[in-house]
């Protein structure tokens, strides 16, 4: 998701509606080979006008490919769930609102309580049930609750 947002930062406002479907075709491809074909198609069509986008995708390609291996429902759940970012934001808020801590243990205790409270507020993503089944198949005994 961040790669898409960063890609659009290079695009003139008038071209965004035309470019977005081509970018979406890359990360919605059925497999890594098709995603690479879609990236090449994007570069053929838009590469001269916006070369930085293709270069950014190629630099990040090794990080993009593992997500393409997941089923579409799992991919959607991954890139629409901001649980990690929300947790990070809440931890930063806890630390920044305190001027200082008497010792390291005090800071660790505060972080522990923040993580514990964040777990109470967390909700499952839209596609979580389908994603759990796919995770159980793909990761087997490493995924909690899977058949062993």
N, C-alpha and C. Protein backbone atom coordinates (compact mmCIF):
# COMPACT_ATOMS: atom_id res chain seq x y z
N UNK A 1 0.82 -1.18 0.00
CA UNK A 1 0.00 0.00 0.00
C UNK A 1 0.87 1.25 0.00
N UNK A 2 1.95 1.22 0.78
CA UNK A 2 2.82 2.39 0.82
C UNK A 2 3.49 2.61 -0.53
N UNK A 3 3.82 1.54 -1.22
CA UNK A 3 4.45 1.67 -2.52
C UNK A 3 3.50 2.33 -3.51
N UNK A 4 2.23 2.00 -3.43
CA UNK A 4 1.25 2.62 -4.32
C UNK A 4 1.14 4.11 -4.02
N UNK A 5 1.01 4.45 -2.73
CA UNK A 5 0.93 5.87 -2.35
C UNK A 5 2.18 6.62 -2.79
N UNK A 6 3.34 6.02 -2.56
CA UNK A 6 4.58 6.68 -2.97
C UNK A 6 4.67 6.81 -4.48
N UNK A 7 4.15 5.84 -5.21
CA UNK A 7 4.15 5.92 -6.67
C UNK A 7 3.30 7.09 -7.14
N UNK A 8 2.16 7.28 -6.52
CA UNK A 8 1.27 8.36 -6.93
C UNK A 8 1.82 9.73 -6.59
N UNK A 9 2.78 9.80 -5.69
CA UNK A 9 3.40 11.08 -5.36
C UNK A 9 4.14 11.66 -6.57
N UNK A 10 4.55 10.81 -7.50
CA UNK A 10 5.27 11.25 -8.68
C UNK A 10 4.33 11.68 -9.82
N UNK A 11 3.03 11.43 -9.67
CA UNK A 11 2.09 11.56 -10.77
C UNK A 11 1.34 12.89 -10.70
N UNK A 12 1.21 13.54 -11.85
CA UNK A 12 0.39 14.75 -11.93
C UNK A 12 -1.06 14.39 -11.63
N UNK A 13 -1.77 15.30 -11.00
CA UNK A 13 -3.15 15.04 -10.57
C UNK A 13 -4.03 14.59 -11.74
N UNK A 14 -3.85 15.19 -12.91
CA UNK A 14 -4.70 14.86 -14.06
C UNK A 14 -4.47 13.44 -14.58
N UNK A 15 -3.31 12.84 -14.27
CA UNK A 15 -3.00 11.49 -14.76
C UNK A 15 -3.31 10.38 -13.76
N UNK A 16 -3.67 10.74 -12.54
CA UNK A 16 -3.84 9.71 -11.49
C UNK A 16 -4.92 8.69 -11.83
N UNK A 17 -6.04 9.14 -12.34
CA UNK A 17 -7.12 8.19 -12.66
C UNK A 17 -6.72 7.23 -13.76
N UNK A 18 -5.87 7.65 -14.66
CA UNK A 18 -5.42 6.77 -15.74
C UNK A 18 -4.33 5.81 -15.28
N UNK A 19 -3.48 6.24 -14.38
CA UNK A 19 -2.35 5.42 -13.94
C UNK A 19 -2.75 4.40 -12.88
N UNK A 20 -3.67 4.75 -12.01
CA UNK A 20 -4.03 3.88 -10.90
C UNK A 20 -4.45 2.47 -11.33
N UNK A 21 -5.30 2.30 -12.35
CA UNK A 21 -5.64 0.92 -12.76
C UNK A 21 -4.42 0.11 -13.22
N UNK A 22 -3.46 0.77 -13.85
CA UNK A 22 -2.25 0.06 -14.30
C UNK A 22 -1.40 -0.38 -13.10
N UNK A 23 -1.34 0.46 -12.07
CA UNK A 23 -0.60 0.09 -10.86
C UNK A 23 -1.32 -1.03 -10.12
N UNK A 24 -2.64 -0.92 -10.02
CA UNK A 24 -3.42 -1.96 -9.33
C UNK A 24 -3.27 -3.31 -10.03
N UNK A 25 -3.14 -3.29 -11.35
CA UNK A 25 -2.98 -4.55 -12.09
C UNK A 25 -1.69 -5.26 -11.69
N UNK A 26 -0.69 -4.51 -11.25
CA UNK A 26 0.57 -5.13 -10.83
C UNK A 26 0.37 -5.92 -9.55
N UNK A 27 -0.17 -5.27 -8.52
CA UNK A 27 -0.26 -5.98 -7.23
C UNK A 27 -1.47 -6.89 -7.13
N UNK A 28 -2.37 -6.82 -8.10
CA UNK A 28 -3.51 -7.75 -8.11
C UNK A 28 -3.28 -8.94 -9.04
N UNK A 29 -2.10 -9.04 -9.60
CA UNK A 29 -1.79 -10.14 -10.53
C UNK A 29 -1.89 -11.48 -9.81
N UNK A 30 -2.16 -12.54 -10.60
CA UNK A 30 -2.38 -13.88 -10.05
C UNK A 30 -1.11 -14.47 -9.45
N UNK A 31 0.04 -14.14 -10.04
CA UNK A 31 1.30 -14.69 -9.55
C UNK A 31 2.43 -13.71 -9.86
N UNK A 32 3.63 -14.03 -9.43
CA UNK A 32 4.76 -13.12 -9.58
C UNK A 32 5.12 -12.88 -11.05
N UNK A 33 5.01 -13.92 -11.87
CA UNK A 33 5.32 -13.76 -13.30
C UNK A 33 4.36 -12.79 -13.97
N UNK A 34 3.07 -12.93 -13.66
CA UNK A 34 2.08 -12.02 -14.23
C UNK A 34 2.28 -10.60 -13.70
N UNK A 35 2.67 -10.47 -12.45
CA UNK A 35 2.93 -9.15 -11.88
C UNK A 35 4.08 -8.47 -12.62
N UNK A 36 5.11 -9.24 -12.94
CA UNK A 36 6.24 -8.69 -13.68
C UNK A 36 5.82 -8.26 -15.08
N UNK A 37 4.96 -9.06 -15.72
CA UNK A 37 4.43 -8.69 -17.04
C UNK A 37 3.65 -7.39 -16.93
N UNK A 38 2.83 -7.26 -15.89
CA UNK A 38 2.03 -6.04 -15.69
C UNK A 38 2.94 -4.83 -15.43
N UNK A 39 4.03 -5.05 -14.70
CA UNK A 39 4.98 -3.97 -14.46
C UNK A 39 5.63 -3.53 -15.77
N UNK A 40 5.99 -4.48 -16.61
CA UNK A 40 6.59 -4.14 -17.90
C UNK A 40 5.58 -3.41 -18.79
N UNK A 41 4.32 -3.84 -18.75
CA UNK A 41 3.27 -3.13 -19.50
C UNK A 41 3.13 -1.70 -19.00
N UNK A 42 3.17 -1.54 -17.68
CA UNK A 42 3.09 -0.20 -17.10
C UNK A 42 4.25 0.67 -17.59
N UNK A 43 5.46 0.10 -17.56
CA UNK A 43 6.63 0.86 -17.98
C UNK A 43 6.58 1.19 -19.47
N UNK A 44 6.03 0.29 -20.29
CA UNK A 44 5.89 0.58 -21.72
C UNK A 44 4.96 1.76 -21.94
N UNK A 45 3.86 1.79 -21.18
CA UNK A 45 2.86 2.84 -21.38
C UNK A 45 3.24 4.15 -20.69
N UNK A 46 3.75 4.08 -19.48
CA UNK A 46 3.96 5.28 -18.67
C UNK A 46 5.42 5.54 -18.32
N UNK A 47 6.32 4.65 -18.70
CA UNK A 47 7.72 4.76 -18.28
C UNK A 47 8.44 6.00 -18.74
N UNK A 48 8.13 6.50 -19.92
CA UNK A 48 8.81 7.70 -20.41
C UNK A 48 8.37 8.94 -19.64
N UNK A 49 7.11 8.98 -19.31
CA UNK A 49 6.58 10.15 -18.60
C UNK A 49 6.87 10.10 -17.10
N UNK A 50 6.79 8.91 -16.52
CA UNK A 50 7.00 8.74 -15.08
C UNK A 50 7.98 7.60 -14.81
N UNK A 51 9.26 7.78 -15.14
CA UNK A 51 10.22 6.68 -14.96
C UNK A 51 10.47 6.32 -13.49
N UNK A 52 10.27 7.26 -12.59
CA UNK A 52 10.55 7.00 -11.17
C UNK A 52 9.63 5.93 -10.60
N UNK A 53 8.42 5.78 -11.15
CA UNK A 53 7.48 4.80 -10.62
C UNK A 53 7.98 3.38 -10.90
N UNK A 54 8.33 3.12 -12.14
CA UNK A 54 8.86 1.80 -12.48
C UNK A 54 10.13 1.47 -11.72
N UNK A 55 10.99 2.47 -11.56
CA UNK A 55 12.23 2.26 -10.81
C UNK A 55 11.94 1.94 -9.35
N UNK A 56 10.96 2.62 -8.76
CA UNK A 56 10.61 2.36 -7.35
C UNK A 56 10.07 0.94 -7.19
N UNK A 57 9.22 0.51 -8.12
CA UNK A 57 8.67 -0.86 -8.03
C UNK A 57 9.78 -1.89 -8.20
N UNK A 58 10.71 -1.64 -9.10
CA UNK A 58 11.80 -2.61 -9.31
C UNK A 58 12.73 -2.67 -8.09
N UNK A 59 12.98 -1.52 -7.46
CA UNK A 59 13.82 -1.52 -6.25
C UNK A 59 13.15 -2.29 -5.12
N UNK A 60 11.82 -2.21 -5.03
CA UNK A 60 11.08 -2.86 -3.94
C UNK A 60 10.56 -4.23 -4.34
N UNK A 61 10.91 -4.72 -5.52
CA UNK A 61 10.32 -5.95 -6.05
C UNK A 61 10.47 -7.14 -5.12
N UNK A 62 11.63 -7.31 -4.51
CA UNK A 62 11.85 -8.46 -3.62
C UNK A 62 10.93 -8.41 -2.41
N UNK A 63 10.42 -7.23 -2.07
CA UNK A 63 9.48 -7.11 -0.95
C UNK A 63 8.03 -7.25 -1.41
N UNK A 64 7.77 -7.02 -2.68
CA UNK A 64 6.42 -7.12 -3.24
C UNK A 64 6.06 -8.57 -3.54
N UNK A 65 7.00 -9.32 -4.10
CA UNK A 65 6.74 -10.68 -4.56
C UNK A 65 6.20 -11.62 -3.48
N UNK A 66 6.70 -11.59 -2.25
CA UNK A 66 6.13 -12.50 -1.24
C UNK A 66 4.63 -12.30 -1.01
N UNK A 67 4.14 -11.09 -1.12
CA UNK A 67 2.71 -10.85 -0.92
C UNK A 67 1.88 -11.39 -2.07
N UNK A 68 2.46 -11.44 -3.26
CA UNK A 68 1.72 -11.94 -4.42
C UNK A 68 1.50 -13.45 -4.30
N UNK A 69 2.31 -14.14 -3.52
CA UNK A 69 2.14 -15.58 -3.32
C UNK A 69 0.88 -15.91 -2.53
N UNK A 70 0.36 -14.95 -1.77
CA UNK A 70 -0.86 -15.19 -0.99
C UNK A 70 -2.09 -15.14 -1.88
N UNK A 71 -3.16 -15.77 -1.40
CA UNK A 71 -4.45 -15.73 -2.10
C UNK A 71 -4.97 -14.29 -2.07
N UNK A 72 -5.82 -13.93 -3.04
CA UNK A 72 -6.33 -12.55 -3.10
C UNK A 72 -7.00 -12.07 -1.81
N UNK A 73 -7.75 -12.93 -1.14
CA UNK A 73 -8.39 -12.53 0.11
C UNK A 73 -7.39 -12.19 1.20
N UNK A 74 -6.30 -12.95 1.25
CA UNK A 74 -5.26 -12.70 2.24
C UNK A 74 -4.54 -11.40 1.91
N UNK A 75 -4.24 -11.19 0.63
CA UNK A 75 -3.58 -9.95 0.23
C UNK A 75 -4.40 -8.74 0.63
N UNK A 76 -5.71 -8.82 0.38
CA UNK A 76 -6.58 -7.69 0.72
C UNK A 76 -6.55 -7.44 2.22
N UNK A 77 -6.59 -8.50 3.00
CA UNK A 77 -6.56 -8.35 4.45
C UNK A 77 -5.23 -7.74 4.89
N UNK A 78 -4.14 -8.13 4.26
CA UNK A 78 -2.83 -7.61 4.66
C UNK A 78 -2.71 -6.13 4.35
N UNK A 79 -3.07 -5.71 3.15
CA UNK A 79 -2.84 -4.31 2.83
C UNK A 79 -3.96 -3.38 3.26
N UNK A 80 -5.03 -3.91 3.84
CA UNK A 80 -6.06 -3.02 4.40
C UNK A 80 -6.05 -3.00 5.92
N UNK A 81 -5.21 -3.80 6.54
CA UNK A 81 -5.14 -3.84 8.00
C UNK A 81 -3.96 -2.99 8.46
N UNK A 82 -4.24 -2.00 9.24
CA UNK A 82 -3.19 -1.13 9.73
C UNK A 82 -2.93 -1.37 11.21
N UNK A 83 -3.08 -2.60 11.67
CA UNK A 83 -2.92 -2.90 13.09
C UNK A 83 -1.52 -2.56 13.59
N UNK A 84 -0.51 -2.87 12.80
CA UNK A 84 0.86 -2.59 13.22
C UNK A 84 1.09 -1.09 13.31
N UNK A 85 0.60 -0.37 12.31
CA UNK A 85 0.76 1.08 12.32
C UNK A 85 -0.01 1.71 13.48
N UNK A 86 -1.19 1.21 13.77
CA UNK A 86 -1.98 1.74 14.89
C UNK A 86 -1.27 1.48 16.22
N UNK A 87 -0.71 0.29 16.37
CA UNK A 87 0.03 -0.03 17.59
C UNK A 87 1.25 0.88 17.74
N UNK A 88 1.98 1.05 16.64
CA UNK A 88 3.15 1.91 16.67
C UNK A 88 2.76 3.34 17.06
N UNK A 89 1.68 3.84 16.49
CA UNK A 89 1.22 5.19 16.80
C UNK A 89 0.85 5.32 18.28
N UNK A 90 0.15 4.31 18.82
CA UNK A 90 -0.24 4.39 20.23
C UNK A 90 0.97 4.31 21.16
N UNK A 91 1.98 3.51 20.80
CA UNK A 91 3.19 3.43 21.62
C UNK A 91 3.96 4.75 21.59
N UNK A 92 4.04 5.34 20.43
CA UNK A 92 4.72 6.64 20.33
C UNK A 92 4.00 7.70 21.15
N UNK A 93 2.67 7.66 21.11
CA UNK A 93 1.88 8.63 21.86
C UNK A 93 2.14 8.48 23.36
N UNK A 94 2.18 7.25 23.83
CA UNK A 94 2.43 6.99 25.25
C UNK A 94 3.81 7.53 25.66
N UNK A 95 4.82 7.28 24.85
CA UNK A 95 6.18 7.69 25.19
C UNK A 95 6.34 9.21 25.09
N UNK A 96 5.78 9.82 24.04
CA UNK A 96 5.98 11.25 23.83
C UNK A 96 5.24 12.11 24.84
N UNK A 97 4.11 11.63 25.37
CA UNK A 97 3.37 12.46 26.33
C UNK A 97 4.04 12.51 27.69
N UNK A 98 4.95 11.60 27.96
CA UNK A 98 5.71 11.60 29.21
C UNK A 98 7.01 12.34 28.96
N UNK A 99 7.34 13.23 29.84
CA UNK A 99 8.58 13.98 29.67
C UNK A 99 9.81 13.11 29.85
N UNK A 100 9.80 12.31 30.90
CA UNK A 100 10.93 11.42 31.17
C UNK A 100 10.45 10.28 32.07
N UNK A 101 11.30 9.30 32.21
CA UNK A 101 10.99 8.13 33.03
C UNK A 101 12.06 8.01 34.11
N UNK A 102 11.67 7.56 35.31
CA UNK A 102 12.67 7.43 36.37
C UNK A 102 13.72 6.35 36.06
N UNK A 103 13.31 5.31 35.32
CA UNK A 103 14.26 4.26 34.93
C UNK A 103 13.69 3.49 33.74
N UNK A 104 14.49 2.58 33.21
CA UNK A 104 14.07 1.80 32.04
C UNK A 104 12.87 0.91 32.34
N UNK A 105 12.82 0.36 33.54
CA UNK A 105 11.70 -0.52 33.90
C UNK A 105 10.36 0.22 33.84
N UNK A 106 10.35 1.47 34.24
CA UNK A 106 9.12 2.26 34.19
C UNK A 106 8.63 2.40 32.75
N UNK A 107 9.56 2.66 31.84
CA UNK A 107 9.19 2.78 30.42
C UNK A 107 8.69 1.45 29.88
N UNK A 108 9.36 0.36 30.22
CA UNK A 108 8.94 -0.97 29.75
C UNK A 108 7.56 -1.34 30.29
N UNK A 109 7.29 -1.02 31.55
CA UNK A 109 5.98 -1.32 32.13
C UNK A 109 4.89 -0.53 31.42
N UNK A 110 5.17 0.72 31.11
CA UNK A 110 4.19 1.54 30.41
C UNK A 110 3.92 0.99 29.01
N UNK A 111 4.97 0.57 28.31
CA UNK A 111 4.81 -0.02 26.98
C UNK A 111 4.03 -1.33 27.06
N UNK A 112 4.31 -2.14 28.07
CA UNK A 112 3.58 -3.40 28.26
C UNK A 112 2.09 -3.13 28.43
N UNK A 113 1.74 -2.17 29.28
CA UNK A 113 0.33 -1.85 29.50
C UNK A 113 -0.33 -1.30 28.24
N UNK A 114 0.42 -0.50 27.47
CA UNK A 114 -0.13 0.04 26.23
C UNK A 114 -0.42 -1.08 25.23
N UNK A 115 0.48 -2.05 25.13
CA UNK A 115 0.27 -3.18 24.22
C UNK A 115 -0.91 -4.03 24.69
N UNK A 116 -1.00 -4.24 25.99
CA UNK A 116 -2.11 -5.02 26.53
C UNK A 116 -3.45 -4.33 26.24
N UNK A 117 -3.52 -3.02 26.43
CA UNK A 117 -4.75 -2.28 26.15
C UNK A 117 -5.06 -2.22 24.66
N UNK A 118 -4.03 -2.15 23.83
CA UNK A 118 -4.25 -2.13 22.38
C UNK A 118 -4.88 -3.45 21.92
N UNK A 119 -4.50 -4.55 22.55
CA UNK A 119 -5.08 -5.85 22.21
C UNK A 119 -6.57 -5.91 22.49
N UNK A 120 -7.03 -5.17 23.48
CA UNK A 120 -8.46 -5.14 23.80
C UNK A 120 -9.25 -4.38 22.74
N UNK A 121 -8.63 -3.39 22.11
CA UNK A 121 -9.32 -2.57 21.11
C UNK A 121 -9.24 -3.15 19.70
N UNK A 122 -8.35 -4.11 19.47
CA UNK A 122 -8.12 -4.61 18.12
C UNK A 122 -9.33 -5.38 17.61
N UNK A 123 -9.68 -5.16 16.36
CA UNK A 123 -10.78 -5.87 15.70
C UNK A 123 -10.23 -6.61 14.49
N UNK A 124 -10.88 -7.69 14.16
CA UNK A 124 -10.45 -8.46 12.97
C UNK A 124 -10.75 -7.67 11.71
N UNK A 125 -9.88 -7.86 10.71
CA UNK A 125 -10.06 -7.18 9.44
C UNK A 125 -11.23 -7.76 8.66
N UNK A 126 -11.55 -7.12 7.56
CA UNK A 126 -12.70 -7.48 6.75
C UNK A 126 -12.63 -8.92 6.25
N UNK A 127 -11.50 -9.34 5.78
CA UNK A 127 -11.33 -10.67 5.19
C UNK A 127 -10.63 -11.64 6.14
N UNK A 128 -10.69 -11.40 7.43
CA UNK A 128 -9.89 -12.17 8.38
C UNK A 128 -10.24 -13.65 8.38
N UNK A 129 -11.51 -14.02 8.31
CA UNK A 129 -11.89 -15.43 8.37
C UNK A 129 -11.31 -16.21 7.20
N UNK A 130 -11.43 -15.67 6.00
CA UNK A 130 -10.86 -16.32 4.82
C UNK A 130 -9.33 -16.36 4.92
N UNK A 131 -8.76 -15.29 5.43
CA UNK A 131 -7.30 -15.23 5.55
C UNK A 131 -6.80 -16.26 6.56
N UNK A 132 -7.53 -16.47 7.66
CA UNK A 132 -7.10 -17.47 8.65
C UNK A 132 -7.02 -18.85 8.02
N UNK A 133 -7.99 -19.21 7.20
CA UNK A 133 -7.95 -20.51 6.53
C UNK A 133 -6.74 -20.64 5.63
N UNK A 134 -6.44 -19.59 4.88
CA UNK A 134 -5.27 -19.61 4.00
C UNK A 134 -3.97 -19.68 4.79
N UNK A 135 -3.89 -18.94 5.90
CA UNK A 135 -2.70 -18.99 6.75
C UNK A 135 -2.50 -20.38 7.33
N UNK A 136 -3.60 -21.02 7.77
CA UNK A 136 -3.51 -22.36 8.35
C UNK A 136 -3.00 -23.36 7.31
N UNK A 137 -3.44 -23.22 6.06
CA UNK A 137 -2.97 -24.10 4.99
C UNK A 137 -1.49 -23.83 4.69
N UNK A 138 -1.15 -22.57 4.54
CA UNK A 138 0.21 -22.23 4.12
C UNK A 138 1.24 -22.45 5.22
N UNK A 139 0.89 -22.15 6.47
CA UNK A 139 1.88 -22.21 7.54
C UNK A 139 1.73 -23.41 8.47
N UNK A 140 0.67 -24.18 8.30
CA UNK A 140 0.50 -25.42 9.06
C UNK A 140 0.57 -25.23 10.55
N UNK A 141 1.44 -25.98 11.20
CA UNK A 141 1.51 -25.97 12.66
C UNK A 141 2.05 -24.66 13.22
N UNK A 142 2.65 -23.83 12.38
CA UNK A 142 3.14 -22.53 12.86
C UNK A 142 2.01 -21.56 13.11
N UNK A 143 0.83 -21.82 12.53
CA UNK A 143 -0.30 -20.91 12.70
C UNK A 143 -1.18 -21.41 13.84
N UNK A 144 -1.42 -20.60 14.87
CA UNK A 144 -2.23 -21.05 16.02
C UNK A 144 -3.64 -21.46 15.59
N UNK A 145 -4.11 -22.55 16.12
CA UNK A 145 -5.47 -23.01 15.83
C UNK A 145 -5.57 -23.91 14.62
N UNK A 146 -4.47 -24.12 13.90
CA UNK A 146 -4.54 -25.00 12.73
C UNK A 146 -4.52 -26.46 13.18
N UNK A 147 -5.03 -27.32 12.33
CA UNK A 147 -5.02 -28.76 12.64
C UNK A 147 -3.57 -29.23 12.62
N UNK A 148 -3.21 -30.04 13.59
CA UNK A 148 -1.80 -30.49 13.67
C UNK A 148 -1.67 -31.91 13.25
